XYZ file of C-alpha atoms in Angstrom:
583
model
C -35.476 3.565 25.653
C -34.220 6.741 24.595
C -35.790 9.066 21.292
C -34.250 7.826 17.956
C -34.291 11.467 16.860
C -32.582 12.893 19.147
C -30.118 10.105 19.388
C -29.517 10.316 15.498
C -29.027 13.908 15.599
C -26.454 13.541 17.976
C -24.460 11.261 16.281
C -24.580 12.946 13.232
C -23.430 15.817 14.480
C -20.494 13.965 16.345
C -19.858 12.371 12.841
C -18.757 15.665 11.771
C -17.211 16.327 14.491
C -15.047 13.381 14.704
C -12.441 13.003 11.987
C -10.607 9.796 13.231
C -13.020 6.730 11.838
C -12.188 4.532 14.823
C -12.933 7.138 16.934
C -16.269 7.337 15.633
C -17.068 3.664 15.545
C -16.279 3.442 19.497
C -18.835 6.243 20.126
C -21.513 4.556 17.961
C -20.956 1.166 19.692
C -21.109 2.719 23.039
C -24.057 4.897 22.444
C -25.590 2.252 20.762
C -25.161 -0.209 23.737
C -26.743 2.495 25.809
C -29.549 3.340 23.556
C -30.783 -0.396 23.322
C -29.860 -1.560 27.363
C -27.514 -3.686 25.561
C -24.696 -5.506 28.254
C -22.180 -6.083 25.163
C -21.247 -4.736 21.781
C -19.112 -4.620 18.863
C -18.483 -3.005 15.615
C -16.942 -5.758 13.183
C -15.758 -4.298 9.271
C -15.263 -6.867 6.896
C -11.651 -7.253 5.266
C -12.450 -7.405 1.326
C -9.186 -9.312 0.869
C -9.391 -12.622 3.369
C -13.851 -12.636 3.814
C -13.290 -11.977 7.395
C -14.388 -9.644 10.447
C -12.361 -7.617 12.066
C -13.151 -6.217 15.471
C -13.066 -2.316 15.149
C -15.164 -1.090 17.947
C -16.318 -2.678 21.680
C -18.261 -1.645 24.373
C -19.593 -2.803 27.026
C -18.197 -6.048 29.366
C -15.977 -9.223 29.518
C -13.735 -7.692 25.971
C -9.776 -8.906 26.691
C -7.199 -8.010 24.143
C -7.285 -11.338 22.907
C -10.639 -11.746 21.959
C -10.684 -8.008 19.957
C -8.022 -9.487 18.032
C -9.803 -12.625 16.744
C -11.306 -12.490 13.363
C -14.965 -13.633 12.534
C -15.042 -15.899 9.428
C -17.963 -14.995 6.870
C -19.772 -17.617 6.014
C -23.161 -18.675 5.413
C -24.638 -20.079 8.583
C -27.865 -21.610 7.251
C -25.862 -24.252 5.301
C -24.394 -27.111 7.929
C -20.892 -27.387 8.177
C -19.584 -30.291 6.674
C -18.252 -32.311 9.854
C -21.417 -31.221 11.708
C -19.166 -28.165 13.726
C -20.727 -25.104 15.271
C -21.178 -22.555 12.870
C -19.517 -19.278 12.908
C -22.322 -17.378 14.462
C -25.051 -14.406 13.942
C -22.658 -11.838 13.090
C -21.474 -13.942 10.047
C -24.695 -14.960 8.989
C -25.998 -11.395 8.985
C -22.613 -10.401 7.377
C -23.554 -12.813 4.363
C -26.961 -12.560 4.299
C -27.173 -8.720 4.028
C -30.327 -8.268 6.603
C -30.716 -7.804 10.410
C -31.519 -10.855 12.958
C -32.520 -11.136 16.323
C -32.744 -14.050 18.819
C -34.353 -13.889 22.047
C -33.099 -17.162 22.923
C -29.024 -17.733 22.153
C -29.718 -21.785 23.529
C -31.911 -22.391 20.778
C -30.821 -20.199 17.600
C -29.541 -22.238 14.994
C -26.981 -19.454 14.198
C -25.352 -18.275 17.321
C -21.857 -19.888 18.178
C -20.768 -18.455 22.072
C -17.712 -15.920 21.943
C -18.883 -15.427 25.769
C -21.038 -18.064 28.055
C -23.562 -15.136 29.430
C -25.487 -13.861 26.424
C -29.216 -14.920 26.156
C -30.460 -12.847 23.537
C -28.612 -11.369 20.503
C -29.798 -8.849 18.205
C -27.479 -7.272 14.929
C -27.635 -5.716 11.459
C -25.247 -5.104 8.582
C -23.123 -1.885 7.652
C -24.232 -1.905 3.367
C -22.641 0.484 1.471
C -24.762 2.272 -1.399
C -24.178 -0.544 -3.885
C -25.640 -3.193 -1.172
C -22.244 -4.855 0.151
C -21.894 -5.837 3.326
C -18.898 -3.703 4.845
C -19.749 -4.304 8.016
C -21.938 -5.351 10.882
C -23.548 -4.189 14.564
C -23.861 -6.879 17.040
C -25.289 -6.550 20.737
C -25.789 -8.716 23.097
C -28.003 -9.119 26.455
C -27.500 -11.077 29.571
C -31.685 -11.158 29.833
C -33.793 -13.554 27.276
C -35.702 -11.609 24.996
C -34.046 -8.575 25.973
C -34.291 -6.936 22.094
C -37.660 -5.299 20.187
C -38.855 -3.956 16.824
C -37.936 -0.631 18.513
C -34.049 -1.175 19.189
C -33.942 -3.040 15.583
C -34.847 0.706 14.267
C -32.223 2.124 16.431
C -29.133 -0.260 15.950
C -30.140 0.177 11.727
C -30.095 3.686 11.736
C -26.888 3.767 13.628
C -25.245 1.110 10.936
C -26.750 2.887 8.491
C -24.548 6.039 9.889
C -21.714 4.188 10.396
C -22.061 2.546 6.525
C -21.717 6.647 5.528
C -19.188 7.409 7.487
C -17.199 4.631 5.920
C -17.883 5.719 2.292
C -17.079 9.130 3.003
C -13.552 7.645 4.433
C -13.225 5.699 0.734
C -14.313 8.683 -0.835
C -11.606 10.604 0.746
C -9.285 8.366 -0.253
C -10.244 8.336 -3.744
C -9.777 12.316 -3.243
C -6.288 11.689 -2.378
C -5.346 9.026 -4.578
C -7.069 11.586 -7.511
C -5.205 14.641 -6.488
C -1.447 12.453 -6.107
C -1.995 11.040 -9.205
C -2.571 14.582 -10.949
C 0.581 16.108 -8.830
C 2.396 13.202 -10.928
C 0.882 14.023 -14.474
C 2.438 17.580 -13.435
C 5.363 16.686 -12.273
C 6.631 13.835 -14.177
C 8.058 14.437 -17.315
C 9.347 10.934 -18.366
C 6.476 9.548 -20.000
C 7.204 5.731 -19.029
C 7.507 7.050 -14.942
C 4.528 8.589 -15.226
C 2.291 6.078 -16.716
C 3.959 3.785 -14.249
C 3.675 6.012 -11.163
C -0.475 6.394 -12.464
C -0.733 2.353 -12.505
C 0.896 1.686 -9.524
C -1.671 4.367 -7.448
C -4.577 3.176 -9.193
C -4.063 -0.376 -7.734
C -2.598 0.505 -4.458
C -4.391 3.447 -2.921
C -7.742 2.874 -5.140
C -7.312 -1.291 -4.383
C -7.881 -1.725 -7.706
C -5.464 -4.959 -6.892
C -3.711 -5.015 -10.602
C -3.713 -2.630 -13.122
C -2.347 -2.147 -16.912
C -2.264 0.540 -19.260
C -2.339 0.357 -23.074
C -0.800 2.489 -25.095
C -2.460 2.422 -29.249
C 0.744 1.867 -31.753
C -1.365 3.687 -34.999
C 1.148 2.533 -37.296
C 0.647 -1.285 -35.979
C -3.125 -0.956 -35.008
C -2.323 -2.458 -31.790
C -2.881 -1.654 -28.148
C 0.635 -1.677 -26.540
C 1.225 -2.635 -22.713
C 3.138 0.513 -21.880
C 2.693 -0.035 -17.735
C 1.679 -2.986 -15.403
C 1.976 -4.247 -11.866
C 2.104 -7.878 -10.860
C 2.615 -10.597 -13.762
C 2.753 -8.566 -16.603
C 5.301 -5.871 -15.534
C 7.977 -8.392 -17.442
C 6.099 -8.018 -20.586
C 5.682 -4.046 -21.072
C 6.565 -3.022 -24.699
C 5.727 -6.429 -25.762
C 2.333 -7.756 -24.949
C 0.035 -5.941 -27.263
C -3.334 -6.857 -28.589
C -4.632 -5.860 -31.909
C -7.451 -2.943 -32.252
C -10.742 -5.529 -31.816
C -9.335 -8.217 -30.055
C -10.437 -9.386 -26.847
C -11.898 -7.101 -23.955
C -8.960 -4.794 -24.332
C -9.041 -4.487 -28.022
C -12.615 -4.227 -28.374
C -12.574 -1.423 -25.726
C -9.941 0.457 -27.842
C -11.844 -0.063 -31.161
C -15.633 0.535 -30.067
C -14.366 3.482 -27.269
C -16.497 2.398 -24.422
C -16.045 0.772 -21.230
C -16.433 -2.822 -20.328
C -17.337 -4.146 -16.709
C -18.024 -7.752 -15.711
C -17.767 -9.922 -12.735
C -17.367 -13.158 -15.233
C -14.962 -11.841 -17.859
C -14.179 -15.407 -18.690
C -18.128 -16.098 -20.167
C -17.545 -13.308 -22.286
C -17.704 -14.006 -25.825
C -15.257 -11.236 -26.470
C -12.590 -13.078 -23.883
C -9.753 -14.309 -24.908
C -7.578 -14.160 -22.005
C -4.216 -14.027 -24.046
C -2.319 -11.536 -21.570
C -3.101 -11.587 -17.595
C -2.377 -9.958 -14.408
C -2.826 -13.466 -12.991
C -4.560 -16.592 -13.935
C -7.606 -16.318 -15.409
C -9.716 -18.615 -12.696
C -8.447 -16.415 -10.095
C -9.963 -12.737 -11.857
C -13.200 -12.232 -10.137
C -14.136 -9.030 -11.379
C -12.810 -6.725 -14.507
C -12.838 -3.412 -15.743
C -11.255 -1.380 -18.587
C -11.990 2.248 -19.874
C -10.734 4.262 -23.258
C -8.090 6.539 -22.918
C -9.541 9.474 -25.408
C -7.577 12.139 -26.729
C -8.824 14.780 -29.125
C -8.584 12.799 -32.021
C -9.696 9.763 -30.828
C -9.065 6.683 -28.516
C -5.376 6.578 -27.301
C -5.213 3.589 -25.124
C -6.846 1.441 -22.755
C -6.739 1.451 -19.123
C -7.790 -2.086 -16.983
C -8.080 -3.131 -13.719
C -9.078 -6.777 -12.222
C -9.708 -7.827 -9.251
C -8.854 -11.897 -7.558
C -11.836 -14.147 -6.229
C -12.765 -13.302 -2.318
C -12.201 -16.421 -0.130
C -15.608 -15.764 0.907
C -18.095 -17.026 -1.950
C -20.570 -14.692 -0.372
C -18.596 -11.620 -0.545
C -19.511 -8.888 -3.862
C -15.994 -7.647 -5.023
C -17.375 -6.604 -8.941
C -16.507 -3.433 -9.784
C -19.267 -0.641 -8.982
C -20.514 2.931 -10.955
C -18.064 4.548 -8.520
C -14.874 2.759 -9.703
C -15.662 2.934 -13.142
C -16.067 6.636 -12.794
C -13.152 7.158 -10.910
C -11.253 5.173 -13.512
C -12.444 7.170 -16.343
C -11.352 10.307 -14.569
C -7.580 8.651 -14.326
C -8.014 7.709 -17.962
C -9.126 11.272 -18.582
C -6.213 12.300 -17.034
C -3.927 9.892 -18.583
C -5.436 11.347 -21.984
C -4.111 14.665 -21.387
C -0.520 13.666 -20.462
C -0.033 11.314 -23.128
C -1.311 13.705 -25.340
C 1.017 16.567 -23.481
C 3.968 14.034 -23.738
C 3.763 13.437 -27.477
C 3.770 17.609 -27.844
C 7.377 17.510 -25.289
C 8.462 14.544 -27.833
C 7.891 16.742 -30.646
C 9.594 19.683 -28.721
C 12.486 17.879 -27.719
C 12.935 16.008 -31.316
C 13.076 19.940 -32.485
C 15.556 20.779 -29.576
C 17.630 17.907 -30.868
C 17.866 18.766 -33.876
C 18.578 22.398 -33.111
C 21.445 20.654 -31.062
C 22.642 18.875 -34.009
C 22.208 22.214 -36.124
C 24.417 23.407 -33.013
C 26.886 20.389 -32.589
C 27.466 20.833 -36.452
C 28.504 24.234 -36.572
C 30.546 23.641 -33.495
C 32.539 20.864 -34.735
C 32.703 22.051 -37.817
C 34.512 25.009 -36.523
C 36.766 22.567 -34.805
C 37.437 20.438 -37.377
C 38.386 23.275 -39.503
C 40.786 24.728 -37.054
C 41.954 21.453 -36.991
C 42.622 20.939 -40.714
C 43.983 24.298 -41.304
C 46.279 23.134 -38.724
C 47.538 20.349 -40.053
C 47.393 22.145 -43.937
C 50.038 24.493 -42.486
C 52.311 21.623 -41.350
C 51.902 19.397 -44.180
C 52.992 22.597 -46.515
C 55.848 23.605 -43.888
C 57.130 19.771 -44.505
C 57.054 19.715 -47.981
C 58.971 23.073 -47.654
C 61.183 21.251 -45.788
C 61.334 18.467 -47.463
C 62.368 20.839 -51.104
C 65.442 21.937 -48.944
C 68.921 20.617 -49.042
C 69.805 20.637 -45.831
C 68.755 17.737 -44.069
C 66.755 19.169 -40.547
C 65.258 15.859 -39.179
C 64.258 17.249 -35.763
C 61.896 20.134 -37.510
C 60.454 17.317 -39.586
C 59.893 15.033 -36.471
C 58.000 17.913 -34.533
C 55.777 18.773 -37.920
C 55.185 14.643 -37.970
C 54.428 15.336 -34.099
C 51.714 18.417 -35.074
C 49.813 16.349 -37.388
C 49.484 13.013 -35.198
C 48.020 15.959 -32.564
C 45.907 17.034 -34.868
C 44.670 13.301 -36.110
C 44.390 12.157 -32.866
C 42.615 15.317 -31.739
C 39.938 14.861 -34.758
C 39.728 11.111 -34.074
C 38.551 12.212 -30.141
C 35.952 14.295 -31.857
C 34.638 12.255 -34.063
C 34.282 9.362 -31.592
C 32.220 12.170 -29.484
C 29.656 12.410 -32.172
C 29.585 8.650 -32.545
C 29.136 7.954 -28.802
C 26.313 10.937 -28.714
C 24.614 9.368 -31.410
C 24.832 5.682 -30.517
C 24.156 6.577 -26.736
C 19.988 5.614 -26.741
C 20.769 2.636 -28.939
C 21.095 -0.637 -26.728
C 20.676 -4.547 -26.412
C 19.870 -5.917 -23.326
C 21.136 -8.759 -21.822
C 20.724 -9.870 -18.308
C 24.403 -8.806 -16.346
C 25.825 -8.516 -13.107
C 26.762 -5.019 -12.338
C 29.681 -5.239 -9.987
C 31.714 -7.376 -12.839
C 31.122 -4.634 -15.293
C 32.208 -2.267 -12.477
C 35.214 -4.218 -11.832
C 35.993 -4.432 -15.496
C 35.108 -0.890 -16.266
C 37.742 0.055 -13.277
C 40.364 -2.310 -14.508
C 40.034 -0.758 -18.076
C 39.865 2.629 -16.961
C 41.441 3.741 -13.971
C 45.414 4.905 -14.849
C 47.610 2.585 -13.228
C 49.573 5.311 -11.836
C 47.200 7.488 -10.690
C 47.626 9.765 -7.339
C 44.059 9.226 -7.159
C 43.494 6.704 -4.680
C 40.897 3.977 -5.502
C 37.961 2.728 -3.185
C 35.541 0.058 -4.442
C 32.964 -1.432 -2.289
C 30.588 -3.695 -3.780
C 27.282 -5.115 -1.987
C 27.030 -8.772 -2.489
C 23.791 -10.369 -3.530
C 22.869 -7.459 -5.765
C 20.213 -8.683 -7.985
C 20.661 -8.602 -11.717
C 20.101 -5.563 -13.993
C 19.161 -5.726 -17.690
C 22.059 -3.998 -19.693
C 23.889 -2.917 -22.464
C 27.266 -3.810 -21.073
C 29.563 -1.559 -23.296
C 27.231 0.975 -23.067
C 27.655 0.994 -18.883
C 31.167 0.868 -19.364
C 30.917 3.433 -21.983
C 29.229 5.703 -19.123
C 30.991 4.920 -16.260
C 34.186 5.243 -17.488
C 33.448 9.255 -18.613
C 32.891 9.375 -14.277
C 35.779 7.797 -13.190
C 37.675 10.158 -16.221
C 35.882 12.968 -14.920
C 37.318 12.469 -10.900
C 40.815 11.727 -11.970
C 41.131 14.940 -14.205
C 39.323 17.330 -11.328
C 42.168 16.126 -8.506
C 45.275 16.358 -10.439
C 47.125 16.525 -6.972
C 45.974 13.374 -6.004
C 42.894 12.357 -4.031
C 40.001 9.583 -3.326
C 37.726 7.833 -5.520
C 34.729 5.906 -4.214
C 33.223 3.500 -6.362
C 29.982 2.146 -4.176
C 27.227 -0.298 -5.632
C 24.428 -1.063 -3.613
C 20.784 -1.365 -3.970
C 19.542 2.569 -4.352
C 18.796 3.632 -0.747
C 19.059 7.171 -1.549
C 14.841 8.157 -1.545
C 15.595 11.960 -2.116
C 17.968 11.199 -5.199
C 15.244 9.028 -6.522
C 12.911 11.260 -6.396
C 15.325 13.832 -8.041
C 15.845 11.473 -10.650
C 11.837 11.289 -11.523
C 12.266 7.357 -10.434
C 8.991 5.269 -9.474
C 9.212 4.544 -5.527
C 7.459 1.260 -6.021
C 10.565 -0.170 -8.263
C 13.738 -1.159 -7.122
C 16.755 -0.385 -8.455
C 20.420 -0.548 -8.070
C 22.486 2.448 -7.585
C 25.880 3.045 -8.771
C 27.987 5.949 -6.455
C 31.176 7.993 -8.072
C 31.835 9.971 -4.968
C 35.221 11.960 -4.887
C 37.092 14.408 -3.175
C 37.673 17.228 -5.510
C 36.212 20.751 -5.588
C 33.094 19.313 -6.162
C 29.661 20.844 -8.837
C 29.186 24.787 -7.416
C 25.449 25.335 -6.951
C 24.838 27.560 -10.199
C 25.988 25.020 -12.554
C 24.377 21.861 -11.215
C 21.378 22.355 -13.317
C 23.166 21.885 -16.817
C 26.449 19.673 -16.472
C 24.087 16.716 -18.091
C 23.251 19.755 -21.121
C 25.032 18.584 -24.351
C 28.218 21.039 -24.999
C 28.095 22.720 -21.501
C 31.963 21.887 -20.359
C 34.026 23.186 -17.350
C 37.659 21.521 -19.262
C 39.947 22.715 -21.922
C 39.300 19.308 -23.783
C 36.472 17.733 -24.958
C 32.785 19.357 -26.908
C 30.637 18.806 -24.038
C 28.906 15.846 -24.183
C 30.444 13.619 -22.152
C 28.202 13.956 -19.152
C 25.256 14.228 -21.719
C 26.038 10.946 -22.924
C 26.165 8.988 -19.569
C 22.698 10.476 -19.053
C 20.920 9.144 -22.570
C 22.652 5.544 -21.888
C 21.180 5.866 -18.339
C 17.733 6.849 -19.740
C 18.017 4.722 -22.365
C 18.096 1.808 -19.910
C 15.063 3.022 -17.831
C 17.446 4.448 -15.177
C 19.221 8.203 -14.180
C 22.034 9.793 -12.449
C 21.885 12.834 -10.295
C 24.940 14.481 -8.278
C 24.444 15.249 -4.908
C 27.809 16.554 -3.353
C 28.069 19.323 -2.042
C 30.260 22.171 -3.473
C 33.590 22.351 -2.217
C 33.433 18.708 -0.635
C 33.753 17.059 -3.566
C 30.837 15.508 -6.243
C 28.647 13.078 -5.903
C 27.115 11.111 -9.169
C 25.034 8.698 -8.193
C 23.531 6.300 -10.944
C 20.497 4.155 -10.796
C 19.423 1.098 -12.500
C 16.265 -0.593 -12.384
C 16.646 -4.257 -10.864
C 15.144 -7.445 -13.252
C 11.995 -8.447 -12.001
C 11.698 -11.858 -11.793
């Protein structure tokens, strides 16, 4: 029997020493078995997701690779099974039961089903976290009857009791981590739909908040908009909204405070009109107010499914609710921040407008004073005798220039205009390649043409003309840089390119399609990269501008981007991305 004390101290101290959790939970089995004259041990932490065990930690003899890898099943071993089976042993029953057991006797325990044919005596207690969940439990086990005492109970509880803080501390951390990513994004993502999606998709992945939904409030509608989702509703963002009042969601966003509830369904407020996943399934829910400074700007909600195990406490605790107000906090201050850039850009817009105007005005003018002077030169001509048909054909030839020229601007300002306004329809993106190809490649072109097109590609929802619209200002763009000739590339496949996504501000966690335009000319020098999408910044005699400027608001406009990633002097590189229909 060795001093509790001293044994405790130690460990502590080689929990902070330690940084590697599995690490850890071998020591405290092994010192454990030693503490207690134990001939067998085991760590087991419970997997929140299927209700069972899993073998972390072993010590002591007769442990195979096989028999770490089994799983314990939780259940509760003081009810009979119901075709009169052996139950699933000690370890589950202390697992569900939430206190420590020991049997001095293995032969006559009611509990104890034989992972090994030499134990007599059995003693183990549960890891609880701070909110009283099982996350865990200690088992050891003695070749001698009646091997275990009061004393060793005290030891092998203070040891789970360790091992139950080193675990929180490990979810803390990863709360930490999941906290600071999340406000790297709000910092780093301008796009207001990526961010809110990026925000949703950490909250339910690294916090295992399962799903997770943000609503956005529409003040003109009093509603509560879903803006992003994961799981079953991410087909219905933009158009499953609940009025201000309604439901849990809506009364959240009217009344500003937080609801939490293992039984949403016996709610009164429930309604259960729009759901992650069915509503028998939702075993625990929680949504917070999004507050800016005037007031509540949205709701944020997370749900958890039903464990397998009936025993098993998945409710939301104090913890996650604060931790989801700080996100909603968060979420706050970049809504709030992206509304100001809306208003910032809306005023940039218009300045470009204010700017586009003047410009084309200028050129229209030229224009027109252009063809003035050769409308007056032919009626000069025309007040003469002498009949000069080839000066009147090359005036006739001036002002079709000039027409045509005015007609190419004009279409500019439509296209610039119209780019952001789309209807979606479900398409298949290599036939508007090939058709935006066969419209728009010359026929006799010393370009030469490359298409490769991945099969299966899964469906995008587009604007058809719009894509064409787009990708034919690319393929324009290629032929006019190699006027000696040269390649073309067209490539679709799904986007495989994780450093241009990330360039393009895309959420990892959605797939998309990408579109490649990859040629062989002189390529995008370094120093101008940053503004070829900027409306009127041009490198060619012809043209205001926009062109490039326009392929990037259709992009946008369909939830997508481009980016160029050639490198000067090899030729560019525009590669466009899509998101793929979810199902």
């Amino acid at each position: 029997m060795c001093d509790i004390a001293e044994l405790m101290n130690h460990l502590c101290r080689r929990a902070v020493e330690i940084d590697n959790a599995q690490a850890l939970l071998e020591e405290l089995s092994e010192a454990t078995l030693t503490a207690t004259g134990a001939d067998r041990g085991f760590i087991a932490v419970a997997n929140t997701d299927t209700g069972e065990l899993a073998l972390i930690a072993t010590s002591g003899e007769g442990w195979t690779d096989e028999i770490r890898a089994r799983r314990l099943k939780i259940v509760d071993a003081a009810k009979p099974a119901a075709d009169g089976s052996p139950r699933n042993g000690i370890t589950s029953h202390v697992a569900a039961s939430g206190k420590p057991y020991i049997t001095g006797n293995v032969d006559e325990d009611p509990y104890y089903f034989a992972f090994f044919d030499d134990v007599c005596s059995e003693i183990a207690a549960p890891i609880l976290d701070g909110n009283g969940h099982t996350r865990g439990v200690i088992n050891l086990q003695s070749f001698q009857q009646n091997h275990f005492t009061p004393q060793h109970l005290l030891i092998v509880q203070a040891v789970s009791n360790l091992a139950a803080m080193r675990l929180m501390i490990d979810g803390y951390r990863v709360r930490e981590t999941a906290l600071v990513e999340i406000g790297k994004d709000l910092s780093a993502i301008a796009d207001a739909t990526q961010l809110t999606q990026r925000v949703v998709d950490v909250a339910a992945e690294v916090l295992r908040f399962e799903d997770c939904s943000l609503f956005v409030l529409d003040k003109d509608r009093n509603h509560l908009v879903l803006q992003a989702s994961r799981g079953g509703l991410a087909d219905r963002i933009g158009e499953a909204s609940y009025p201000l009042g309604e439901g849990l969601t809506g009364w959240v966003g009217k009344h500003g405070e937080a609801i939490r509830t293992a039984k949403p369904q016996e709610d009164p407020r429930w309604q259960g009109r729009f759901q992650e996943f069915p509503s028998q399934d939702i075993g625990a829910f929680l949504a917070v107010p999004i507050y800016g400074r005037h007031g509540v700007l949205g709701v944020l909600r997370v749900l958890r499914r039903k464990s397998v195990a009936p025993w098993f406490r998945r409710e939301f605790t104090d913890d996650d609710e604060t931790v989801l107000m700080t996100i909603a906090s968060q979420l706050g201050a970049a809504i709030e921040n992206g509304r100001i850039l809306d208003r910032l850009v809306n005023t940039e817009r218009m300045a470009a407008w204010g700017e586009m105007s003047a410009k084309a005005a200028h050129m229209i003018g030229n224009r027109t004073f252009a063809i003035k002077g050769d409308l007056n030169e032919l009626e000069y001509r025309l007040s003469e005798s002498e009949d000069r048909r080839e000066d009147f054909r090359a005036l006739a030839e001036g002002i079709r220039r000039g027409i045509f020229r005015l007609e190419e601007i004009l279409q500019e300002f439509r296209d610039f205009v119209r780019a952001t306004q789309i209807a979606l329809t479900e398409c298949d993106l290599n036939e508007i390649i090939r058709q935006c190809v066969d419209e728009s490649f010359p026929k006799r072109s010393q370009v030469q043409l490359e298409m490769s097109l991945a099969e299966n590609l899964p469906p995008v929802m587009a604007d058809a003309p719009r894509l064409k619209r787009a990708f034919s200002e690319l393929i324009e763009n290629s032929v006019s840089f190699q006027p000696d000739g040269g390649r073309l590339i067209v490539r679709t496949s799904l986007a495989d390119h994780p450093d241009a996504l990330q360039a393009a501000r895309l959420p990892r966690a959605r797939q998309y399609v990408q579109v490649e335009f990859r040629d062989t000319g002189p390529g995008v020098p370094d120093d101008i990269k940053p503004h070829i999408f900027r409306p009127f910044y041009t490198s060619r005699a012809r043209g205001m501008g926009l062109g490039l400027s326009i392929v990037k608001g259709i992009l946008e406009a369909h939830r997508g981007n481009i980016v160029e990633v050639g490198e000067a002097g090899e030729g560019a590189d525009f590669l466009a991305f899509l998101p793929a229909k979810t199902d």
